[in-house]
Coordinates of C-alpha atoms and ligand atoms in Angstrom, one line a residue:
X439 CA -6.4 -4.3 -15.5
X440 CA -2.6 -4.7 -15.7
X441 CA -0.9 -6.2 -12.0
X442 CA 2.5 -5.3 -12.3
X443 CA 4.8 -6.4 -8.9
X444 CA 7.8 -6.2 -10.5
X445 CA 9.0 -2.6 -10.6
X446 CA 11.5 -3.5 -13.6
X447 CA 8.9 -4.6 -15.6
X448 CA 7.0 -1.3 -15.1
X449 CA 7.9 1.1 -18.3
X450 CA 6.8 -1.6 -21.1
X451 CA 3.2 -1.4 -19.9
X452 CA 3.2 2.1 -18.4
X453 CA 4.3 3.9 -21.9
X454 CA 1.3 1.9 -24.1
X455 CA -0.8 3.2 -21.3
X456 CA 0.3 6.7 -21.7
X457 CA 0.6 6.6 -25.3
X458 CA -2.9 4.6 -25.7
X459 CA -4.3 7.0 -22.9
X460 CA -2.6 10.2 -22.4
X461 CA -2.6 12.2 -18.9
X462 CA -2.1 9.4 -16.0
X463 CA -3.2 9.8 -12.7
X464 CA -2.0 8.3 -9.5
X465 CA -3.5 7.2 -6.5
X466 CA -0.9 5.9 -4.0
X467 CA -2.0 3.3 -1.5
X468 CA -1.0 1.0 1.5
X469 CA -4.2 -1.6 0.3
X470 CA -6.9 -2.9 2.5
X471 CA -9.1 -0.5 0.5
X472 CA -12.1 1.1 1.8
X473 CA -14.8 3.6 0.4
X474 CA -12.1 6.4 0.9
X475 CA -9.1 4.7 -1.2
X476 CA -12.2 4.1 -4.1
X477 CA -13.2 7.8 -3.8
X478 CA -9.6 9.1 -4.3
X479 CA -10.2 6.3 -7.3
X480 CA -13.1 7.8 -8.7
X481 CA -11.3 11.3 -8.5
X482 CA -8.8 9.8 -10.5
X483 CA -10.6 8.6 -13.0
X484 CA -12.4 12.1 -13.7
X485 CA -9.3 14.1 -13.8
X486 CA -6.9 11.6 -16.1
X487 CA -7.3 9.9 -19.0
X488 CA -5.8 6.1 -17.2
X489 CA -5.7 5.4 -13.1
X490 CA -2.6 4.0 -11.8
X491 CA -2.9 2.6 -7.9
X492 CA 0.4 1.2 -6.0
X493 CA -0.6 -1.1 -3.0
X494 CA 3.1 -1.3 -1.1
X495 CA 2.7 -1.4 3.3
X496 CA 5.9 0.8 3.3
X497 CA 8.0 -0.1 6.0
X498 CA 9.9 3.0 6.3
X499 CA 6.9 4.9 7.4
X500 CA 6.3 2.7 10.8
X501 CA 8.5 2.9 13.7
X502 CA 10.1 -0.2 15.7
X503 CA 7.0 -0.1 18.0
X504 CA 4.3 0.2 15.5
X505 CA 1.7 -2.0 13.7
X506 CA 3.4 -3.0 10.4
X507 CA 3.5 -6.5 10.8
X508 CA 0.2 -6.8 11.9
X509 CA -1.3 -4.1 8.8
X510 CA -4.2 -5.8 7.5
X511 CA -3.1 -7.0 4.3
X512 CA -6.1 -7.8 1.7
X513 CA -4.4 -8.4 -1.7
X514 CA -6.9 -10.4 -3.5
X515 CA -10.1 -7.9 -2.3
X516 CA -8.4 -4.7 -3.0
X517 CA -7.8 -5.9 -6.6
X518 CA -11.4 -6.9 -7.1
X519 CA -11.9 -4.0 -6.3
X520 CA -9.9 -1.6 -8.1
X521 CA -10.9 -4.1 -11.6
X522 CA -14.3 -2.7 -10.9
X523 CA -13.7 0.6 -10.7
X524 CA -12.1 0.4 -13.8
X525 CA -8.5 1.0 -12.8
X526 CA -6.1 0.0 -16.1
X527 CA -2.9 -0.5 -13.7
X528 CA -1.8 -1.4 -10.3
X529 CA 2.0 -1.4 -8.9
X530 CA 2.0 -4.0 -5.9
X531 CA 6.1 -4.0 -5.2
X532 CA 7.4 -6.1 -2.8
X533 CA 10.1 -4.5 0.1
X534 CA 13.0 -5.4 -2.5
X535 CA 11.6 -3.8 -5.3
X536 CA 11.5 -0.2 -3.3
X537 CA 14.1 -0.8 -0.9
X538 CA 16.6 -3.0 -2.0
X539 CA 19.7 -2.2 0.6
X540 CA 16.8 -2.0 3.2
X541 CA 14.7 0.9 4.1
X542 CA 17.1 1.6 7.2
X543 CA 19.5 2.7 5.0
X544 CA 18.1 4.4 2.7
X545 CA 18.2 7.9 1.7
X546 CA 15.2 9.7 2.9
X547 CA 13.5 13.0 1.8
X548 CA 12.7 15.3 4.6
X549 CA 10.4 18.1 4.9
X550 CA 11.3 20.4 7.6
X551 CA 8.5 22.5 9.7
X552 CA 5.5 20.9 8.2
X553 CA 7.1 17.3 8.6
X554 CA 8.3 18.1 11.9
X555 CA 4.7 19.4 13.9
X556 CA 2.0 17.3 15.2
X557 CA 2.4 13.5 14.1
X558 CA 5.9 14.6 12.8
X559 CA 6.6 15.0 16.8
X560 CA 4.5 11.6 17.8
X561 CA 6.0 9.7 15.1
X562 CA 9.3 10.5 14.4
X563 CA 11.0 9.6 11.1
X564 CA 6.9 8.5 10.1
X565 CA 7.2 11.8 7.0
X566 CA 10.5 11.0 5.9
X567 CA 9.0 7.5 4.7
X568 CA 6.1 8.9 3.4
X569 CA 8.0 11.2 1.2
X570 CA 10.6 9.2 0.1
X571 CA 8.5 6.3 -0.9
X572 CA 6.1 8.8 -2.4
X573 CA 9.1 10.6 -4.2
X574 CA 10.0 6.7 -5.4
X575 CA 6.6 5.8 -6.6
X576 CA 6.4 8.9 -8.4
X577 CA 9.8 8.5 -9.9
X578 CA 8.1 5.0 -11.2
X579 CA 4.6 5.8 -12.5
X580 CA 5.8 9.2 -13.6
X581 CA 2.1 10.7 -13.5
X582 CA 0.8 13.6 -14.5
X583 CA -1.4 13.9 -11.7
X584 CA -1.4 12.2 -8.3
X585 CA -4.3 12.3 -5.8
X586 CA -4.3 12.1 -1.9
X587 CA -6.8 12.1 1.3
X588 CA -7.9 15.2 3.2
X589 CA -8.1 13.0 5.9
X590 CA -4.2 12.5 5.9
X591 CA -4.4 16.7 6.0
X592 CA -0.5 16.9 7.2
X593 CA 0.3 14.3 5.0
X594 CA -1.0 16.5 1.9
X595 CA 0.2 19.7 2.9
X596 CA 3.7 17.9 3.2
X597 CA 3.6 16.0 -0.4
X598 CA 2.7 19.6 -2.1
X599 CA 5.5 21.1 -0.6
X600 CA 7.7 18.0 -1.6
X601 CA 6.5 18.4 -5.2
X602 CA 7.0 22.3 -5.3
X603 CA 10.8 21.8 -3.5
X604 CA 11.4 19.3 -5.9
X605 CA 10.1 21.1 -9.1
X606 CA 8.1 17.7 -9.7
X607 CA 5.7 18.1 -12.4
X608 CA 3.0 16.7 -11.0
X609 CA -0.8 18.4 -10.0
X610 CA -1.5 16.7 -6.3
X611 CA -5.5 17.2 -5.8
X612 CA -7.1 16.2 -2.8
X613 CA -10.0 14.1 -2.3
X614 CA -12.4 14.8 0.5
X615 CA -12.6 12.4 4.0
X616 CA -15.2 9.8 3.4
X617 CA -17.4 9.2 6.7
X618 CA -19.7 6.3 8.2
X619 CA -22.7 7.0 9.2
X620 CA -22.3 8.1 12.6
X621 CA -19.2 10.4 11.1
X622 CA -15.9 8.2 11.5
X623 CA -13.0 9.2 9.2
X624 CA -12.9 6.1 7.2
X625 CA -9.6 4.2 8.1
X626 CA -7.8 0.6 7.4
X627 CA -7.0 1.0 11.5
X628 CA -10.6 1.2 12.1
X629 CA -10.9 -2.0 12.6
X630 CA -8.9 -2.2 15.0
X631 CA -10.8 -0.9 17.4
X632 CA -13.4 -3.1 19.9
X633 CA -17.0 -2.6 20.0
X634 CA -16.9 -0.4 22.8
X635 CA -14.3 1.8 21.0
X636 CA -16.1 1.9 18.0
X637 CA -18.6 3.3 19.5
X638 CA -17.2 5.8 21.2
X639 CA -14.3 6.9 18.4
X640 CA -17.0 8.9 16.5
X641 CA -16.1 11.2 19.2
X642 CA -13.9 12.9 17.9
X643 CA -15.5 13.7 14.6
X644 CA -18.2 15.5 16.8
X645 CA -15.8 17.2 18.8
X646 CA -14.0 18.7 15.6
X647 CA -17.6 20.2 14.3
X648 CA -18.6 21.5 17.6
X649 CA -15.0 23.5 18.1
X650 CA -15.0 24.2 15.1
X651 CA -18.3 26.3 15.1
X652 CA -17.2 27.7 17.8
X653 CA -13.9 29.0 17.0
X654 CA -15.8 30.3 13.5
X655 CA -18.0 31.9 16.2
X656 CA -15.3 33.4 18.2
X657 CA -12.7 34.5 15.3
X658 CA -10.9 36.4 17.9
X659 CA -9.5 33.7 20.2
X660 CA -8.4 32.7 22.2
X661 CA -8.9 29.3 20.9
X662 CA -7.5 27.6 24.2
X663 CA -11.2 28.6 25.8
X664 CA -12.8 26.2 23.3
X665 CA -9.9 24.0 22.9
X666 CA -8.9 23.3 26.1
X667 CA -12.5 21.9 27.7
X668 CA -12.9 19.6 24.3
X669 CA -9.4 18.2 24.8
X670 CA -10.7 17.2 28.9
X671 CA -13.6 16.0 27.6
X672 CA -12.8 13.5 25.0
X673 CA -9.7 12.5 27.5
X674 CA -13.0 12.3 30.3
X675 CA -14.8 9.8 27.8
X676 CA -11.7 7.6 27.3
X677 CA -9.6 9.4 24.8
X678 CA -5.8 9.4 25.0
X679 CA -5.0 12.7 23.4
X680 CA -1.9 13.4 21.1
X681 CA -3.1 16.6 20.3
X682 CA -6.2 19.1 19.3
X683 CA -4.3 21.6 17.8
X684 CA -5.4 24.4 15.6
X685 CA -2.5 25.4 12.9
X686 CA -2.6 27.7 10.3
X687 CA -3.4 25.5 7.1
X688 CA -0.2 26.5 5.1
X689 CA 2.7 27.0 7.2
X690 CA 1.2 24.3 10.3
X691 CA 2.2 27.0 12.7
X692 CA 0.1 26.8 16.2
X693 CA -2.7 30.0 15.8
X694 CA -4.9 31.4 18.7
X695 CA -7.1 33.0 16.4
X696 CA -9.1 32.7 13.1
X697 CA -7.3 35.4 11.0
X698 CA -6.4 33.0 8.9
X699 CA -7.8 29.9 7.0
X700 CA -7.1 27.1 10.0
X701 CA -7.4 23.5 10.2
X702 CA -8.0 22.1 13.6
X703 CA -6.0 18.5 13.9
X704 CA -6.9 16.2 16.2
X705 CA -4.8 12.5 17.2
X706 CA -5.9 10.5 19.7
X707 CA -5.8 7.0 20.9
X708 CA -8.5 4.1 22.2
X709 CA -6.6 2.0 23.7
X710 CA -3.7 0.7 21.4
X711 CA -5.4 2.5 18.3
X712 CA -4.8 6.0 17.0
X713 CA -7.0 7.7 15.0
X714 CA -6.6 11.1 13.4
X715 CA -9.0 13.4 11.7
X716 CA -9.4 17.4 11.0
X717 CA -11.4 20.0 10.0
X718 CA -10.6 22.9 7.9
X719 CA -11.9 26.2 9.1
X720 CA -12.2 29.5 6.7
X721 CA -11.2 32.6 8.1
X722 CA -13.5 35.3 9.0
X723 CA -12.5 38.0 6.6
Ligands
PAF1947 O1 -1.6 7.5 3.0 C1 -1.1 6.4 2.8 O2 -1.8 5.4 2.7 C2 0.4 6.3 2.8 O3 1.0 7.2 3.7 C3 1.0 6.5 1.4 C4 0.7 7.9 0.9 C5 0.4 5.5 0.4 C6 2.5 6.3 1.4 O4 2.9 5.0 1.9

Protein backbone atom coordinates (compact mmCIF):
# COMPACT_ATOMS: atom_id res chain seq x y z
CA UNK A 1 0.00 0.00 0.00
CA UNK A 2 1.31 3.39 -1.34
CA UNK A 3 0.97 6.53 1.58
CA UNK A 4 1.11 9.50 -0.38
CA UNK A 5 0.79 13.07 1.91
CA UNK A 6 2.10 15.06 -0.56
CA UNK A 7 -0.60 15.96 -3.00
CA UNK A 8 2.26 17.00 -5.69
CA UNK A 9 3.63 13.80 -5.65
CA UNK A 10 0.21 12.15 -6.32
CA UNK A 11 0.09 11.52 -10.44
CA UNK A 12 3.56 9.42 -10.55
CA UNK A 13 1.96 6.68 -8.48
CA UNK A 14 -1.70 7.21 -9.37
CA UNK A 15 -1.17 6.62 -13.30
CA UNK A 16 1.00 3.03 -12.67
CA UNK A 17 -1.98 2.33 -10.63
CA UNK A 18 -4.42 3.00 -13.19
CA UNK A 19 -2.39 1.74 -15.99
CA UNK A 20 -1.23 -1.56 -13.82
CA UNK A 21 -5.02 -1.67 -12.58
CA UNK A 22 -7.58 -0.05 -14.67
CA UNK A 23 -11.02 1.45 -13.11
CA UNK A 24 -10.08 3.21 -9.66
CA UNK A 25 -12.39 3.62 -6.96
CA UNK A 26 -12.53 6.12 -4.26
CA UNK A 27 -13.48 6.06 -0.83
CA UNK A 28 -13.20 9.54 0.73
CA UNK A 29 -12.59 9.71 4.52
CA UNK A 30 -12.00 12.04 7.62
CA UNK A 31 -9.94 8.64 9.33
CA UNK A 32 -10.59 7.26 12.75
CA UNK A 33 -11.93 4.29 10.73
CA UNK A 34 -14.60 2.08 11.91
CA UNK A 35 -16.49 -0.98 10.48
CA UNK A 36 -18.53 1.56 8.28
CA UNK A 37 -15.45 3.37 6.55
CA UNK A 38 -14.07 -0.63 5.95
CA UNK A 39 -17.47 -1.50 4.42
CA UNK A 40 -17.52 1.49 1.93
CA UNK A 41 -13.78 -0.24 1.55
CA UNK A 42 -14.92 -3.51 0.70
CA UNK A 43 -17.57 -1.95 -1.71
CA UNK A 44 -14.76 -0.52 -3.25
CA UNK A 45 -12.82 -3.11 -3.80
CA UNK A 46 -15.75 -5.22 -5.53
CA UNK A 47 -16.66 -2.47 -7.93
CA UNK A 48 -12.90 -1.25 -9.17
CA UNK A 49 -10.12 -2.78 -10.17
CA UNK A 50 -7.58 -0.58 -7.29
CA UNK A 51 -9.12 1.36 -3.88
CA UNK A 52 -7.91 4.71 -3.33
CA UNK A 53 -8.84 6.22 0.45
CA UNK A 54 -8.01 10.06 1.39
CA UNK A 55 -7.85 10.49 5.27
CA UNK A 56 -7.87 14.64 5.39
CA UNK A 57 -10.17 16.20 8.83
CA UNK A 58 -11.26 19.02 6.50
CA UNK A 59 -11.46 22.04 8.22
CA UNK A 60 -13.76 23.83 5.93
CA UNK A 61 -16.58 21.51 6.83
CA UNK A 62 -16.68 22.58 10.81
CA UNK A 63 -17.83 25.74 12.02
CA UNK A 64 -16.02 28.13 14.68
CA UNK A 65 -17.93 26.31 17.46
CA UNK A 66 -17.48 22.85 16.37
CA UNK A 67 -15.21 19.79 17.27
CA UNK A 68 -12.35 19.97 14.78
CA UNK A 69 -9.63 20.33 17.01
CA UNK A 70 -10.71 17.78 19.21
CA UNK A 71 -11.63 15.03 16.03
CA UNK A 72 -10.18 11.86 17.01
CA UNK A 73 -7.29 11.57 14.90
CA UNK A 74 -5.92 7.82 14.62
CA UNK A 75 -3.34 7.89 11.79
CA UNK A 76 -1.26 4.95 12.51
CA UNK A 77 -4.59 2.47 13.21
CA UNK A 78 -6.50 3.61 10.26
CA UNK A 79 -3.56 2.60 8.05
CA UNK A 80 -3.24 -0.77 9.58
CA UNK A 81 -6.14 -1.05 8.72
CA UNK A 82 -6.81 -0.09 5.34
CA UNK A 83 -3.12 -2.43 4.47
CA UNK A 84 -5.38 -5.26 5.44
CA UNK A 85 -8.09 -4.72 3.57
CA UNK A 86 -5.97 -4.57 0.71
CA UNK A 87 -6.21 -0.90 -0.15
CA UNK A 88 -3.16 -0.15 -2.89
CA UNK A 89 -3.29 3.77 -2.11
CA UNK A 90 -4.07 6.27 0.54
CA UNK A 91 -3.99 10.31 0.20
CA UNK A 92 -3.37 11.70 3.85
CA UNK A 93 -2.86 15.73 2.83
CA UNK A 94 -2.06 17.95 5.30
CA UNK A 95 -4.35 21.57 5.49
CA UNK A 96 -1.64 23.16 2.97
CA UNK A 97 -1.82 20.63 0.51
CA UNK A 98 -5.84 21.24 0.12
CA UNK A 99 -6.02 24.70 1.17
CA UNK A 100 -3.04 26.52 0.68
CA UNK A 101 -4.44 30.42 1.02
CA UNK A 102 -6.54 28.93 3.87
CA UNK A 103 -9.87 27.27 3.78
CA UNK A 104 -11.51 30.78 4.70
CA UNK A 105 -10.86 31.99 1.58
CA UNK A 106 -11.32 29.61 -0.52
CA UNK A 107 -13.73 29.14 -3.27
CA UNK A 108 -16.48 26.91 -2.30
CA UNK A 109 -18.98 24.79 -4.25
CA UNK A 110 -22.50 25.18 -3.26
CA UNK A 111 -25.44 23.14 -3.73
CA UNK A 112 -28.55 25.08 -3.32
CA UNK A 113 -31.99 23.35 -1.95
CA UNK A 114 -30.53 20.08 -1.00
CA UNK A 115 -27.41 21.82 0.67
CA UNK A 116 -29.57 24.26 2.22
CA UNK A 117 -32.45 21.83 4.30
CA UNK A 118 -32.01 20.03 7.49
CA UNK A 119 -28.15 20.05 8.71
CA UNK A 120 -27.59 22.58 5.78
CA UNK A 121 -29.83 24.95 8.24
CA UNK A 122 -28.03 23.56 11.66
CA UNK A 123 -24.68 23.86 10.16
CA UNK A 124 -24.34 26.49 7.95
CA UNK A 125 -21.47 26.69 5.42
CA UNK A 126 -21.03 22.55 6.83
CA UNK A 127 -22.03 21.35 2.58
CA UNK A 128 -20.13 23.98 0.97
CA UNK A 129 -16.92 22.22 2.58
CA UNK A 130 -18.02 18.91 1.88
CA UNK A 131 -18.39 19.63 -1.72
CA UNK A 132 -15.56 21.59 -2.32
CA UNK A 133 -13.09 19.34 -0.62
CA UNK A 134 -14.93 16.47 -2.32
CA UNK A 135 -14.82 18.36 -5.75
CA UNK A 136 -10.76 18.71 -4.79
CA UNK A 137 -10.10 15.25 -3.90
CA UNK A 138 -11.83 14.18 -6.91
CA UNK A 139 -9.92 16.61 -9.08
CA UNK A 140 -6.72 14.65 -7.42
CA UNK A 141 -7.56 10.85 -7.51
CA UNK A 142 -9.47 11.40 -10.70
CA UNK A 143 -11.57 8.08 -10.04
CA UNK A 144 -13.73 6.31 -11.95
CA UNK A 145 -15.90 5.48 -9.25
CA UNK A 146 -16.30 7.02 -5.73
CA UNK A 147 -18.26 5.47 -2.85
CA UNK A 148 -20.16 7.18 0.10
CA UNK A 149 -22.35 6.27 3.41
CA UNK A 150 -26.12 6.08 3.51
CA UNK A 151 -25.70 7.10 6.80
CA UNK A 152 -24.49 10.62 5.59
CA UNK A 153 -28.09 10.28 3.42
CA UNK A 154 -28.02 14.34 2.68
CA UNK A 155 -24.54 14.22 2.25
CA UNK A 156 -25.03 11.63 -0.74
CA UNK A 157 -27.95 13.06 -2.29
CA UNK A 158 -25.87 16.45 -2.34
CA UNK A 159 -22.42 14.78 -3.87
CA UNK A 160 -24.72 13.15 -6.80
CA UNK A 161 -26.14 16.31 -7.65
CA UNK A 162 -22.62 17.98 -7.44
CA UNK A 163 -21.29 15.31 -9.90
CA UNK A 164 -24.36 15.52 -12.35
CA UNK A 165 -24.07 19.80 -12.17
CA UNK A 166 -20.58 19.39 -12.76
CA UNK A 167 -20.76 16.72 -15.65
CA UNK A 168 -18.09 14.86 -13.42
CA UNK A 169 -17.50 11.49 -14.77
CA UNK A 170 -17.65 9.71 -11.94
CA UNK A 171 -20.41 6.65 -10.77
CA UNK A 172 -21.04 7.67 -6.82
CA UNK A 173 -22.54 4.21 -5.18
CA UNK A 174 -23.70 4.13 -1.81
CA UNK A 175 -22.85 1.83 0.79
CA UNK A 176 -25.33 0.78 3.40
CA UNK A 177 -25.22 2.21 7.36
CA UNK A 178 -23.39 -0.32 9.40
CA UNK A 179 -25.02 -0.90 12.98
CA UNK A 180 -23.89 -2.16 16.57
CA UNK A 181 -25.64 -4.46 18.03
CA UNK A 182 -28.24 -2.70 19.78
CA UNK A 183 -28.66 -0.60 16.27
CA UNK A 184 -26.34 2.58 16.59
CA UNK A 185 -25.30 4.21 13.15
CA UNK A 186 -21.76 3.54 13.35
CA UNK A 187 -19.95 6.94 13.87
CA UNK A 188 -16.18 8.38 14.75
CA UNK A 189 -18.48 10.92 17.25
CA UNK A 190 -19.72 7.84 18.94
CA UNK A 191 -17.38 7.94 21.18
CA UNK A 192 -18.05 10.81 22.36
CA UNK A 193 -20.83 10.03 24.10
CA UNK A 194 -20.80 8.85 28.13
CA UNK A 195 -22.04 5.60 29.25
CA UNK A 196 -25.27 6.88 30.09
CA UNK A 197 -25.60 8.32 26.56
CA UNK A 198 -24.52 5.36 24.92
CA UNK A 199 -26.96 3.78 26.18
CA UNK A 200 -29.69 5.72 25.50
CA UNK A 201 -28.50 6.98 21.75
CA UNK A 202 -29.75 3.74 20.27
CA UNK A 203 -32.90 5.59 20.61
CA UNK A 204 -33.08 7.00 17.87
CA UNK A 205 -32.43 4.11 15.55
CA UNK A 206 -35.64 2.55 17.18
CA UNK A 207 -37.55 5.52 16.84
CA UNK A 208 -36.79 5.68 12.97
CA UNK A 209 -38.10 1.88 12.46
CA UNK A 210 -41.10 2.28 14.56
CA UNK A 211 -42.27 5.78 12.51
CA UNK A 212 -41.23 4.36 9.88
CA UNK A 213 -43.72 1.38 9.90
CA UNK A 214 -46.03 3.47 10.69
CA UNK A 215 -45.98 6.02 8.28
CA UNK A 216 -45.65 2.79 5.56
CA UNK A 217 -48.81 1.87 7.50
CA UNK A 218 -50.55 5.16 7.10
CA UNK A 219 -49.41 6.22 3.43
CA UNK A 220 -51.97 8.91 3.61
CA UNK A 221 -50.62 11.22 6.24
CA UNK A 222 -50.50 13.11 7.90
CA UNK A 223 -47.16 12.25 9.03
CA UNK A 224 -47.12 14.97 11.90
CA UNK A 225 -49.62 12.27 13.93
CA UNK A 226 -46.69 9.78 14.01
CA UNK A 227 -44.05 12.32 13.89
CA UNK A 228 -44.93 14.70 16.24
CA UNK A 229 -45.39 12.14 19.53
CA UNK A 230 -41.84 10.38 18.51
CA UNK A 231 -40.11 13.85 18.39
CA UNK A 232 -41.63 14.47 22.39
CA UNK A 233 -40.69 11.28 23.20
CA UNK A 234 -37.12 11.05 22.38
CA UNK A 235 -36.91 14.88 23.64
CA UNK A 236 -38.90 13.15 27.01
CA UNK A 237 -35.89 10.52 27.33
CA UNK A 238 -33.18 13.14 26.96
CA UNK A 239 -32.84 13.90 23.36
CA UNK A 240 -32.22 17.50 22.06
CA UNK A 241 -33.87 17.36 18.74
CA UNK A 242 -32.60 19.16 15.53
CA UNK A 243 -35.06 17.65 13.51
CA UNK A 244 -37.35 14.35 12.55
CA UNK A 245 -38.22 15.26 9.36
CA UNK A 246 -39.65 13.22 6.53
CA UNK A 247 -38.39 14.73 2.96
CA UNK A 248 -38.98 13.43 -0.25
CA UNK A 249 -35.69 11.45 -1.06
CA UNK A 250 -34.76 13.43 -4.31
CA UNK A 251 -35.66 16.90 -4.08
CA UNK A 252 -35.41 17.00 0.25
CA UNK A 253 -38.67 18.79 0.15
CA UNK A 254 -40.69 18.39 3.62
CA UNK A 255 -43.78 15.64 2.54
CA UNK A 256 -46.94 14.85 4.72
CA UNK A 257 -47.55 11.78 2.94
CA UNK A 258 -45.98 8.60 1.49
CA UNK A 259 -46.77 9.21 -2.28
CA UNK A 260 -43.52 9.16 -2.85
CA UNK A 261 -40.29 7.21 -1.96
CA UNK A 262 -39.33 9.29 1.53
CA UNK A 263 -36.51 9.19 3.84
CA UNK A 264 -37.25 10.16 7.35
CA UNK A 265 -33.94 12.18 8.82
CA UNK A 266 -33.52 12.49 12.17
CA UNK A 267 -30.53 14.92 14.20
CA UNK A 268 -30.36 15.03 17.59
CA UNK A 269 -28.06 15.85 20.41
CA UNK A 270 -26.95 14.00 23.97
CA UNK A 271 -25.55 16.50 25.56
CA UNK A 272 -22.67 18.10 23.48
CA UNK A 273 -22.92 15.22 20.82
CA UNK A 274 -24.96 15.06 17.67
CA UNK A 275 -25.84 12.15 16.11
CA UNK A 276 -27.74 11.75 12.83
CA UNK A 277 -29.27 8.69 11.19
CA UNK A 278 -32.32 7.90 8.63
CA UNK A 279 -34.39 5.65 7.09
CA UNK A 280 -35.49 5.29 3.63
CA UNK A 281 -39.17 4.54 3.18
CA UNK A 282 -40.70 3.13 -0.36
CA UNK A 283 -43.81 4.58 -1.40
CA UNK A 284 -46.97 2.71 -1.43
CA UNK A 285 -47.77 2.54 -5.09
O1 LIG B 1 -18.30 11.85 5.30
C1 LIG B 1 -17.17 12.30 5.59
O2 LIG B 1 -16.38 11.65 6.30
C2 LIG B 1 -16.75 13.67 5.07
O3 LIG B 1 -17.83 14.54 5.03
C3 LIG B 1 -16.06 13.57 3.71
C4 LIG B 1 -16.98 13.06 2.62
C5 LIG B 1 -14.83 12.67 3.79
C6 LIG B 1 -15.58 14.98 3.28
O4 LIG B 1 -14.70 15.52 4.20
Amino acid sequence: MIVVSDTAALEQPLTALRHRAGRIAFVPTMGNLHDGHLALVRQARAAGDAVVVSIFVNPMQFAAHEDLDTYPRTLDDDLSALREAGVDLVLTPDKEGIYPDGSAQHTAIHVPVLGDALCGKDRPGHFDGVCTVVYKLFQLVGPDIAVFGEKDLQQLLIIKKMVADLSLPIDIQSGPTQRSEDGLALSSRNQYLSASERALAPLLWHTLQSCGMALTETPEGPSASIIDPAREALEHAGFTVDYLELREMSTLQLVDNMDQDCALFVAARLGNTRLIDNIQLTASR
